[in-house]
């Protein structure tokens, strides 16, 4: 496998944007990668140390970037401990993340995984609190500049895998739960969108004691209607037309729901 | 008209930044435009589906970019419905937005407007919930790469025009209202700044039962003074020196105000 | 001193991200600097007009960028008054900021400081409320494109210097205070990290009536433990493992603390 860098780096962290932490990471990236094309923020508003939410966002985002992109994910409760920094290559993309499970739901079984040689790729003087700046950024810069991912360290395996809650097939339907509430108050579930086979009207979603119709688009609902649909994540989603389903149903992540035949 | 792209794309959405939606749009842009120079965020914090606020921000921002810039505005309550996606060219800039009125206050009467050929420029597999990713981003990439805007689809007209509330001339003054509260709590009105003719001291603004002096700059007010001035939008604005006028006056968008001669 | 621009501009403001103010500054930058490589946001969430917080963020961020970077800091309560706009060159970096003290803690004694010739480098039509757009952005663009900083205006000196509160040495220790609360609720103090000499266990931090151990990394604390450590700013920091120290201790900026020998 030849490594052809796109010279694009994405960043996903729980650093927020009120401090200059993310800006400083970009400073290190531009300092160490003279030909960097762009640094793209996926989000920095992951709740502090919420490895599962980071995994969910990254697994749905990375494929939309060009092959050869380096994706850096730093949600890292164990910074400063002996946890490894992982380099993974999968389908022509590279991932850098702490070995805390974050990459579990992201990578395929065929991914090449290595333990980053922190001595070689980290900055000479490293803090024990901000590896985004001192380890992840310089390593990402080197790979984005063309360093072959196979030279980043010895092969290893993930010691932990965050497992997103799995939906279960049931007689003629599915049982799952809400795994993400987005800015619009849409409730994204872990039920795969292709569970909605055939006519949407033949399906009903049950959540919080309510039975909701399945539609093909938000705009097919009546004003203020609560509805379910196949969303852009490829998941079953509960939404309110021109409204906020999380507020209307007073629920959030972890809320159970089912998809079943309309009776 | 020859199209000379600046290879810059701006984004204005109501997607927020807590999810990776905006990052994913940038992934599609960079995947489809190999020579993209930059993607610039105008704002993603428009209140969900607030088409008027989006129009206000866009109309005051786009002229500051180089000619040849592509401005993508996605505040789109009708996503997934039959509403068209508009391509408009005006004064050497290109705009992509849903046909929901957003471009009404933005475009001049001379704008070239076309209905984007979604089959041709959208991604082959398109969701019905996230056209920012599946339609707007690939179309913007094509235009930013040099596709002539006149080839994006058949001529059409806006079916809706969001109309921002208009200020009215009165005997020796104006009556208007607050149309935007910015981060500083400044109250931006719809009264044109050039209504303040001659000596600012000859004018008084009345709002919430208060009479406020008109100044030339924030710093001309005394500490904590409530004042009005001509602002950077070219509008009459009510502000509090080193303070937050919206909080001090306990008011917001829609609040009426008048500009009249000082008695 | 030859000026070799990195063609990177950083932005630090109190403009927030809900309005298009920052996007508009970038529009002006790209309009006036045809070869700009990147514009990097440090943060735009400085509390309105908090010059001290801006100075703290900038002083810890700028060194991580390549030499030749132009750093623009606009936290500017005096916009529209006669306050000068400063151009400073220090260690191969350029800074543009209002003369309100912001650069005081940032610059070394050797910095070259000039009063920007606003007539020459500002836009021809300038508002008195938004110099970020009308003065700072076009000046930064010119310098990023190669204009020699020595040609930006006559030599001057800072008329004000924001002084961050200084920590004091005490018998066998230090007395200081919290100067920044970051997104994680970590309490960054003004006590220098190298005050922790030798074995961390020989030191104790006292804050809010509590005595906290000094650790080498967050991960060395027990679950939920309140602890202190040397942080990535080079400061003594109080943190809670996997938690929010500011919330746990119910305190914030200005809270006094001491570092002393463990008894």
XYZ file of N, CA and C in Angstrom, chain A residues 196-203 261:
27
model
N -36.109 -0.040 7.612
C -37.390 0.440 7.075
C -37.523 -0.093 5.653
N -38.027 -1.315 5.527
C -38.140 -1.937 4.199
C -39.507 -1.612 3.608
N -39.541 -1.383 2.296
C -40.825 -1.171 1.631
C -41.462 0.160 1.999
N -42.768 0.139 2.085
C -43.558 1.357 2.320
C -43.335 1.893 3.735
N -42.811 3.119 3.855
C -42.628 3.671 5.200
C -43.908 3.631 6.026
N -45.051 3.820 5.382
C -46.311 3.886 6.131
C -46.639 2.565 6.816
N -45.956 1.497 6.422
C -46.233 0.203 7.068
C -45.457 0.062 8.378
N -44.691 1.086 8.740
C -43.872 1.040 9.962
C -44.305 2.109 10.951
N -44.148 -3.031 12.854
C -45.182 -2.913 11.829
C -46.357 -2.084 12.351
